[in-house]
Tab-separated table of C-alpha atoms in Angstrom:
chain	number	residue	atom	x	y	z
A	1450	UNK	CA	-5.624	57.163	10.835
A	1451	UNK	CA	-3.044	57.303	7.968
A	1452	UNK	CA	-0.640	55.687	10.061
A	1453	UNK	CA	-2.994	53.132	11.219
A	1454	UNK	CA	-3.981	51.970	7.557
A	1455	UNK	CA	-0.204	52.278	5.783
A	1456	UNK	CA	1.556	50.858	9.016
A	1457	UNK	CA	4.039	47.759	8.329
A	1458	UNK	CA	1.833	45.247	10.342
A	1459	UNK	CA	-1.370	46.212	8.717
A	1460	UNK	CA	0.645	45.872	5.130
A	1461	UNK	CA	1.891	42.591	6.168
A	1462	UNK	CA	-1.248	41.170	7.043
A	1463	UNK	CA	-2.721	42.485	3.941
A	1464	UNK	CA	0.076	40.619	2.034
A	1465	UNK	CA	-0.458	37.610	3.958
A	1466	UNK	CA	-3.991	37.442	2.886
A	1467	UNK	CA	-3.302	37.992	-0.683
A	1468	UNK	CA	-0.429	35.660	-1.015
A	1469	UNK	CA	-2.171	32.315	-1.313
A	1470	UNK	CA	-4.613	33.913	-4.081
A	1471	UNK	CA	-1.502	35.194	-6.199
A	1472	UNK	CA	0.236	31.777	-5.885
A	1473	UNK	CA	-3.399	30.455	-7.477
A	1474	UNK	CA	-3.213	33.229	-10.060
A	1475	UNK	CA	0.611	32.351	-10.886
A	1476	UNK	CA	-0.482	28.837	-11.239
A	1477	UNK	CA	-3.187	30.024	-13.623
A	1478	UNK	CA	-0.795	32.230	-15.659
A	1479	UNK	CA	1.910	29.297	-15.889
A	1480	UNK	CA	-0.919	27.145	-17.063
A	1481	UNK	CA	-2.128	29.361	-19.885
A	1482	UNK	CA	1.585	30.022	-20.884
A	1483	UNK	CA	1.908	26.340	-21.322
A	1484	UNK	CA	-0.980	25.915	-23.737
A	1485	UNK	CA	0.512	28.869	-25.769
A	1486	UNK	CA	3.664	27.255	-25.954
A	1487	UNK	CA	2.062	23.853	-27.301
A	1488	UNK	CA	0.423	26.142	-30.115
A	1489	UNK	CA	3.945	27.170	-31.247
A	1490	UNK	CA	4.992	23.734	-31.127
A	1491	UNK	CA	7.245	23.930	-28.079
A	1492	UNK	CA	6.157	20.833	-26.123
A	1493	UNK	CA	9.241	20.739	-23.662
A	1494	UNK	CA	8.517	24.302	-22.688
A	1495	UNK	CA	4.846	23.608	-22.415
A	1496	UNK	CA	5.760	20.445	-20.232
A	1497	UNK	CA	7.857	22.365	-17.627
A	1498	UNK	CA	5.154	25.242	-17.536
A	1499	UNK	CA	2.506	23.136	-16.346
A	1500	UNK	CA	4.926	21.757	-14.059
A	1501	UNK	CA	5.243	24.755	-12.336
A	1502	UNK	CA	1.616	25.408	-12.468
A	1503	UNK	CA	0.952	21.914	-10.757
A	1504	UNK	CA	3.795	23.408	-7.934
A	1505	UNK	CA	2.392	26.467	-7.270
A	1506	UNK	CA	-1.317	24.967	-7.083
A	1507	UNK	CA	-0.099	22.537	-4.646
A	1508	UNK	CA	1.385	25.344	-2.466
A	1509	UNK	CA	-1.646	27.710	-2.563
A	1510	UNK	CA	-3.509	25.748	0.065
A	1511	UNK	CA	-1.198	24.999	2.323
A	1512	UNK	CA	0.148	28.547	2.518
A	1513	UNK	CA	-3.275	29.884	3.006
A	1514	UNK	CA	-3.492	27.530	6.064
A	1515	UNK	CA	-0.114	28.306	7.417
A	1516	UNK	CA	-0.711	32.031	7.153
A	1517	UNK	CA	-4.417	31.574	8.304
A	1518	UNK	CA	-5.658	33.253	5.308
A	1519	UNK	CA	-8.120	30.691	4.050
A	1520	UNK	CA	-11.289	32.398	2.689
A	1521	UNK	CA	-14.452	30.968	0.387
A	1522	UNK	CA	-13.159	33.171	-2.476
A	1523	UNK	CA	-9.640	31.556	-2.324
A	1524	UNK	CA	-11.227	27.994	-2.614
A	1525	UNK	CA	-13.477	28.972	-5.511
A	1526	UNK	CA	-10.582	30.785	-7.336
A	1527	UNK	CA	-8.534	27.624	-6.536
A	1528	UNK	CA	-11.241	25.574	-8.205
A	1529	UNK	CA	-11.835	27.530	-11.282
A	1530	UNK	CA	-8.003	27.965	-11.890
A	1531	UNK	CA	-7.465	23.969	-11.524
A	1532	UNK	CA	-10.102	23.629	-14.304
A	1533	UNK	CA	-7.975	25.533	-16.805
A	1534	UNK	CA	-4.641	24.293	-15.482
A	1535	UNK	CA	-5.480	20.764	-15.020
A	1536	UNK	CA	-8.548	20.240	-17.437
A	1537	UNK	CA	-8.123	22.624	-20.558
A	1538	UNK	CA	-4.193	23.097	-20.712
A	1539	UNK	CA	-3.258	19.654	-20.475
A	1540	UNK	CA	-5.680	18.434	-23.100
A	1541	UNK	CA	-4.735	21.356	-25.475
A	1542	UNK	CA	-1.211	20.564	-25.301
A	1543	UNK	CA	-1.338	16.826	-25.852
A	1544	UNK	CA	-4.201	17.789	-28.661
A	1545	UNK	CA	-1.779	20.075	-30.272
A	1546	UNK	CA	0.880	17.167	-30.298
A	1547	UNK	CA	-1.282	14.628	-31.681
A	1548	UNK	CA	-2.144	17.217	-34.811
A	1549	UNK	CA	1.243	18.155	-35.179
A	1550	UNK	CA	2.997	15.011	-34.509
A	1551	UNK	CA	0.624	12.168	-35.449
A	1552	UNK	CA	0.722	9.895	-38.392
A	1553	UNK	CA	-0.412	11.810	-41.951
A	1554	UNK	CA	-4.388	11.057	-42.491
A	1555	UNK	CA	-5.233	8.766	-45.083
A	1556	UNK	CA	-8.660	7.711	-46.811
A	1557	UNK	CA	-7.812	3.880	-45.517
A	1558	UNK	CA	-7.340	5.210	-41.923
A	1559	UNK	CA	-10.142	3.715	-39.218
A	1560	UNK	CA	-12.978	5.973	-37.886
A	1561	UNK	CA	-11.160	6.262	-34.494
A	1562	UNK	CA	-8.243	7.960	-36.433
A	1563	UNK	CA	-10.440	10.684	-37.239
A	1564	UNK	CA	-9.509	14.291	-35.823
A	1565	UNK	CA	-13.281	14.641	-35.001
A	1566	UNK	CA	-12.840	11.860	-32.440
A	1567	UNK	CA	-9.652	13.448	-30.963
A	1568	UNK	CA	-11.716	16.540	-30.533
A	1569	UNK	CA	-14.681	14.938	-29.033
A	1570	UNK	CA	-12.641	12.884	-26.475
A	1571	UNK	CA	-10.584	16.246	-25.616
A	1572	UNK	CA	-14.224	17.630	-24.902
A	1573	UNK	CA	-15.184	14.510	-22.773
A	1574	UNK	CA	-11.816	15.033	-20.844
A	1575	UNK	CA	-12.354	18.495	-19.928
A	1576	UNK	CA	-15.953	18.153	-18.931
A	1577	UNK	CA	-15.178	15.045	-16.909
A	1578	UNK	CA	-12.527	17.506	-15.143
A	1579	UNK	CA	-15.199	20.209	-14.478
A	1580	UNK	CA	-17.583	17.672	-13.150
A	1581	UNK	CA	-14.503	16.052	-10.978
A	1582	UNK	CA	-14.109	19.547	-9.334
A	1583	UNK	CA	-17.643	20.478	-8.833
A	1584	UNK	CA	-18.115	17.395	-6.913
A	1585	UNK	CA	-14.998	17.736	-5.067
A	1586	UNK	CA	-16.102	21.407	-3.772
A	1587	UNK	CA	-19.117	19.583	-2.237
A	1588	UNK	CA	-16.948	17.144	-0.007
A	1589	UNK	CA	-17.271	19.420	2.730
A	1590	UNK	CA	-21.006	19.634	2.426
A	1591	UNK	CA	-21.727	16.073	2.181
A	1592	UNK	CA	-20.887	13.503	5.225
A	1593	UNK	CA	-18.488	10.826	4.599
A	1594	UNK	CA	-20.262	7.402	5.052
A	1595	UNK	CA	-19.788	5.666	8.024
A	1596	UNK	CA	-18.219	2.162	8.205
A	1597	UNK	CA	-21.555	-0.040	9.094
A	1598	UNK	CA	-19.776	-2.149	12.086
A	1599	UNK	CA	-18.992	1.006	13.907
A	1600	UNK	CA	-22.733	2.000	14.158
A	1601	UNK	CA	-23.537	-1.755	15.118
A	1602	UNK	CA	-21.148	-1.385	17.856
A	1603	UNK	CA	-22.338	2.185	19.187
A	1604	UNK	CA	-26.071	0.518	19.255
A	1605	UNK	CA	-24.921	-2.251	21.252
A	1606	UNK	CA	-23.225	-0.259	23.778
A	1607	UNK	CA	-26.170	2.005	24.186
A	1608	UNK	CA	-28.405	-1.090	24.689
A	1609	UNK	CA	-26.045	-2.329	27.266
A	1610	UNK	CA	-26.200	0.990	29.200
A	1611	UNK	CA	-29.823	1.223	29.072
A	1612	UNK	CA	-30.166	-2.253	30.081
A	1613	UNK	CA	-27.852	-1.771	33.100
A	1614	UNK	CA	-29.871	1.404	34.295
A	1615	UNK	CA	-33.286	-0.721	34.051
A	1616	UNK	CA	-31.697	-3.429	36.030
A	1617	UNK	CA	-30.564	-1.134	39.006
A	1618	UNK	CA	-34.231	0.400	39.039
A	1619	UNK	CA	-36.508	-2.317	39.262
A	1620	UNK	CA	-36.978	-6.166	39.145
A	1621	UNK	CA	-37.199	-6.954	35.314
A	1622	UNK	CA	-40.062	-8.505	33.962
A	1623	UNK	CA	-40.256	-11.867	32.201
A	1624	UNK	CA	-40.038	-10.334	28.682
A	1625	UNK	CA	-37.216	-7.946	30.038
A	1626	UNK	CA	-35.044	-10.934	31.596
A	1627	UNK	CA	-35.116	-12.430	28.084
A	1628	UNK	CA	-34.027	-9.104	26.661
A	1629	UNK	CA	-31.273	-8.537	29.049
A	1630	UNK	CA	-30.044	-12.016	28.512
A	1631	UNK	CA	-29.897	-11.545	24.946
A	1632	UNK	CA	-27.650	-8.346	25.649
A	1633	UNK	CA	-25.650	-10.121	28.216
A	1634	UNK	CA	-25.070	-12.703	25.265
A	1635	UNK	CA	-24.416	-10.051	22.664
A	1636	UNK	CA	-21.648	-8.310	25.333
A	1637	UNK	CA	-20.096	-11.992	25.815
A	1638	UNK	CA	-19.743	-12.520	21.925
A	1639	UNK	CA	-18.408	-8.664	21.548
A	1640	UNK	CA	-15.951	-9.575	24.451
A	1641	UNK	CA	-14.395	-12.560	22.477
A	1642	UNK	CA	-14.363	-10.826	19.091
A	1643	UNK	CA	-10.994	-9.056	18.247
A	1644	UNK	CA	-11.542	-5.432	19.497
A	1645	UNK	CA	-11.774	-2.801	16.606
A	1646	UNK	CA	-9.232	-0.041	17.203
A	1647	UNK	CA	-10.494	3.478	16.972
A	1648	UNK	CA	-7.341	5.654	17.704
A	1649	UNK	CA	-4.568	3.561	16.031
A	1650	UNK	CA	-1.513	5.051	14.212
A	1651	UNK	CA	-2.992	4.225	11.033
A	1652	UNK	CA	-6.305	5.945	11.814
A	1653	UNK	CA	-4.293	9.226	12.418
A	1654	UNK	CA	-3.043	9.145	8.864
A	1655	UNK	CA	-5.432	6.984	6.751
A	1656	UNK	CA	-9.158	7.025	7.176
A	1657	UNK	CA	-12.034	7.038	4.948
A	1658	UNK	CA	-12.561	11.030	5.135
A	1659	UNK	CA	-9.097	11.666	3.377
A	1660	UNK	CA	-9.642	9.792	0.231
A	1661	UNK	CA	-10.148	11.181	-2.891
A	1662	UNK	CA	-13.430	10.141	-4.745
A	1663	UNK	CA	-12.093	9.624	-8.541
A	1664	UNK	CA	-8.459	10.659	-9.778
A	1665	UNK	CA	-7.725	14.333	-8.904
A	1666	UNK	CA	-7.188	16.830	-11.434
A	1667	UNK	CA	-3.299	16.876	-11.036
A	1668	UNK	CA	-2.976	13.411	-11.261
A	1669	UNK	CA	-4.936	13.234	-14.319
A	1670	UNK	CA	-2.664	15.820	-15.949
A	1671	UNK	CA	0.107	13.919	-15.297
A	1672	UNK	CA	-1.296	10.667	-16.908
A	1673	UNK	CA	-2.628	12.482	-19.812
A	1674	UNK	CA	1.055	13.497	-20.904
A	1675	UNK	CA	2.642	10.433	-20.598
A	1676	UNK	CA	2.459	9.688	-24.284
A	1677	UNK	CA	3.923	12.861	-25.373
A	1678	UNK	CA	6.476	12.635	-22.829
A	1679	UNK	CA	7.648	9.234	-24.151
A	1680	UNK	CA	7.959	10.800	-27.851
A	1681	UNK	CA	9.914	13.911	-26.364
A	1682	UNK	CA	12.444	11.454	-24.882
A	1683	UNK	CA	12.568	8.697	-27.908
A	1684	UNK	CA	11.870	10.905	-30.708
A	1685	UNK	CA	9.452	8.500	-31.968
A	1686	UNK	CA	6.553	6.367	-31.017
A	1687	UNK	CA	5.558	2.657	-31.573
A	1688	UNK	CA	1.896	3.514	-31.578
A	1689	UNK	CA	-0.845	5.072	-33.101
A	1690	UNK	CA	-0.614	8.817	-31.681
A	1691	UNK	CA	-4.219	10.009	-32.390
A	1692	UNK	CA	-5.896	6.547	-31.594
A	1693	UNK	CA	-3.881	6.235	-28.009
A	1694	UNK	CA	-4.525	10.074	-27.288
A	1695	UNK	CA	-8.292	9.581	-27.689
A	1696	UNK	CA	-8.006	6.572	-25.457
A	1697	UNK	CA	-6.142	8.241	-23.022
A	1698	UNK	CA	-8.381	11.174	-23.096
A	1699	UNK	CA	-11.538	8.565	-22.392
A	1700	UNK	CA	-10.016	6.561	-19.724
A	1701	UNK	CA	-8.738	9.270	-17.731
A	1702	UNK	CA	-11.944	11.333	-17.918
A	1703	UNK	CA	-13.857	8.147	-16.699
A	1704	UNK	CA	-11.328	7.825	-14.054
A	1705	UNK	CA	-12.113	11.293	-12.725
A	1706	UNK	CA	-15.883	10.938	-12.423
A	1707	UNK	CA	-16.057	7.433	-11.264
A	1708	UNK	CA	-16.481	6.430	-7.488
A	1709	UNK	CA	-12.876	5.129	-7.334
A	1710	UNK	CA	-11.418	6.017	-4.082
A	1711	UNK	CA	-7.813	7.409	-4.642
A	1712	UNK	CA	-5.064	8.134	-1.794
A	1713	UNK	CA	-4.490	11.763	-1.146
A	1714	UNK	CA	-1.537	14.105	0.123
A	1715	UNK	CA	-3.761	14.702	3.332
A	1716	UNK	CA	-2.849	11.288	4.541
A	1717	UNK	CA	0.853	12.513	5.311
A	1718	UNK	CA	-0.674	14.761	7.837
A	1719	UNK	CA	-1.506	13.351	11.025
A	1720	UNK	CA	-5.223	13.733	12.453
A	1721	UNK	CA	-8.022	15.561	10.734
A	1722	UNK	CA	-7.415	18.006	8.163
A	1723	UNK	CA	-9.139	21.078	8.337
A	1724	UNK	CA	-9.236	24.118	5.951
A	1725	UNK	CA	-9.089	26.767	9.048
A	1726	UNK	CA	-6.207	24.768	10.997
A	1727	UNK	CA	-2.773	26.041	10.119
A	1728	UNK	CA	-1.229	22.682	11.556
A	1729	UNK	CA	-2.877	20.757	8.948
A	1730	UNK	CA	-0.517	22.483	6.202
A	1731	UNK	CA	2.594	20.760	4.909
A	1732	UNK	CA	4.266	24.065	5.257
A	1733	UNK	CA	4.574	23.392	9.059
A	1734	UNK	CA	6.139	20.333	10.669
A	1735	UNK	CA	5.048	19.039	14.272
A	1736	UNK	CA	8.591	17.723	15.116
A	1737	UNK	CA	12.175	18.564	13.889
A	1738	UNK	CA	12.333	15.037	12.215
A	1739	UNK	CA	9.599	15.750	9.641
A	1740	UNK	CA	10.854	19.242	9.194
A	1741	UNK	CA	14.170	17.943	8.265
A	1742	UNK	CA	12.728	15.353	5.896
A	1743	UNK	CA	10.689	17.957	3.777
A	1744	UNK	CA	13.577	20.022	3.638
A	1745	UNK	CA	15.618	17.104	2.161
A	1746	UNK	CA	13.267	14.814	0.516
A	1747	UNK	CA	11.178	17.771	-1.380
A	1748	UNK	CA	14.255	19.755	-2.868
A	1749	UNK	CA	15.893	16.608	-3.688
A	1750	UNK	CA	12.838	15.112	-5.609
A	1751	UNK	CA	12.711	18.507	-7.641
A	1752	UNK	CA	16.270	18.443	-8.505
A	1753	UNK	CA	15.940	14.552	-9.877
A	1754	UNK	CA	12.927	15.527	-11.815
A	1755	UNK	CA	14.777	18.535	-13.389
A	1756	UNK	CA	17.824	15.929	-14.425
A	1757	UNK	CA	15.769	13.054	-15.501
A	1758	UNK	CA	12.186	14.133	-16.202
A	1759	UNK	CA	11.329	11.157	-18.448
A	1760	UNK	CA	12.537	8.592	-16.010
A	1761	UNK	CA	10.815	10.216	-12.844
A	1762	UNK	CA	7.641	10.975	-14.795
A	1763	UNK	CA	7.084	7.332	-16.019
A	1764	UNK	CA	8.085	5.940	-12.588
A	1765	UNK	CA	5.399	8.482	-10.960
A	1766	UNK	CA	2.828	7.863	-13.429
A	1767	UNK	CA	3.234	3.982	-13.199
A	1768	UNK	CA	3.474	3.960	-9.201
A	1769	UNK	CA	0.254	6.265	-8.913
A	1770	UNK	CA	-1.885	4.008	-11.702
A	1771	UNK	CA	-0.457	0.850	-9.454
A	1772	UNK	CA	-1.930	2.365	-6.421
A	1773	UNK	CA	-5.608	2.726	-7.928
A	1774	UNK	CA	-6.813	-0.354	-7.377
A	1775	UNK	CA	-4.993	-0.750	-3.877
A	1776	UNK	CA	-6.342	2.451	-2.572
A	1777	UNK	CA	-10.186	1.292	-3.569
A	1778	UNK	CA	-9.749	-1.984	-2.166
A	1779	UNK	CA	-8.434	-0.486	1.176
A	1780	UNK	CA	-10.968	2.285	1.235
A	1781	UNK	CA	-13.805	-0.639	0.544
A	1782	UNK	CA	-13.016	-3.338	2.518
A	1783	UNK	CA	-10.119	-3.054	4.863
A	1784	UNK	CA	-11.078	0.436	6.483
A	1785	UNK	CA	-14.553	-0.653	7.147
A	1786	UNK	CA	-13.640	-3.472	9.505
A	1787	UNK	CA	-10.447	-2.137	10.897
A	1788	UNK	CA	-10.488	1.701	11.151
A	1789	UNK	CA	-13.102	3.846	12.706
A	1790	UNK	CA	-13.774	6.710	10.260
A	1791	UNK	CA	-12.386	10.217	11.274
């Protein structure tokens, strides 16, 4: 019994089960440390600590799938830590920056320059992040809406099969002849229409089941910190700090809770993404080419980020904002007509 409990395979398996949660808690520690650094006025340190938190948070789910260590506890822990890492901590960082580096208050300042407005918009941002994460936790329990045309074609196919079976069994009656001719006409129209692909290359990567609803919490934190990153690089601002910060809190908060459909990293994985499937982890590759690409692109991007944080942050933020209308239009109009929902 002693050797069975303390044997190396048993310890290795236990560590594998705990490792994803350790990554999640490490991300939480980095996030809280970033808030403490912001309180002390070390905004670059707070930025990099929050960046480390985002990296660790991005790894924990993929590590859990790769190690076959997924659990309901890990999912709930990840969601709670995300609220702190990307809802509370980024808000506290930019709130402290606005208070310490904002323009001096005067009696002639407009009402939206008031510290109370800044405080309320920060609370709004944090509450929106909590709502966004709670809704995300229900995604697996709520069915994805099906494209309307796929159900119409399925009903037509069932009617055609039922009609052909009845014709073989007996001679159709007058009303049945009329219904049969109508089905034949619909079948001819369908044959002339362009075929809707069901298993295309695009369907393997981009489908309605892989879209996020609303801006995800890490991306929201990225956008929220942008005014501070500009100030850290330039040393000054061309805008009113408290006004812009309140506006960013408000807009990003609305973006998190709205029905806007956004791209997700799950679209880089071919096929359906399941929480218990180790093949749907970015830490595993289905081919040598993808493995080499990940080994080159990811370290290269991280190195570039550390060397040019301002430029990379601004380009990534701008690029993500530009994808928001594209992703929503793609989800709402293009996919319903051309790609079958997974």
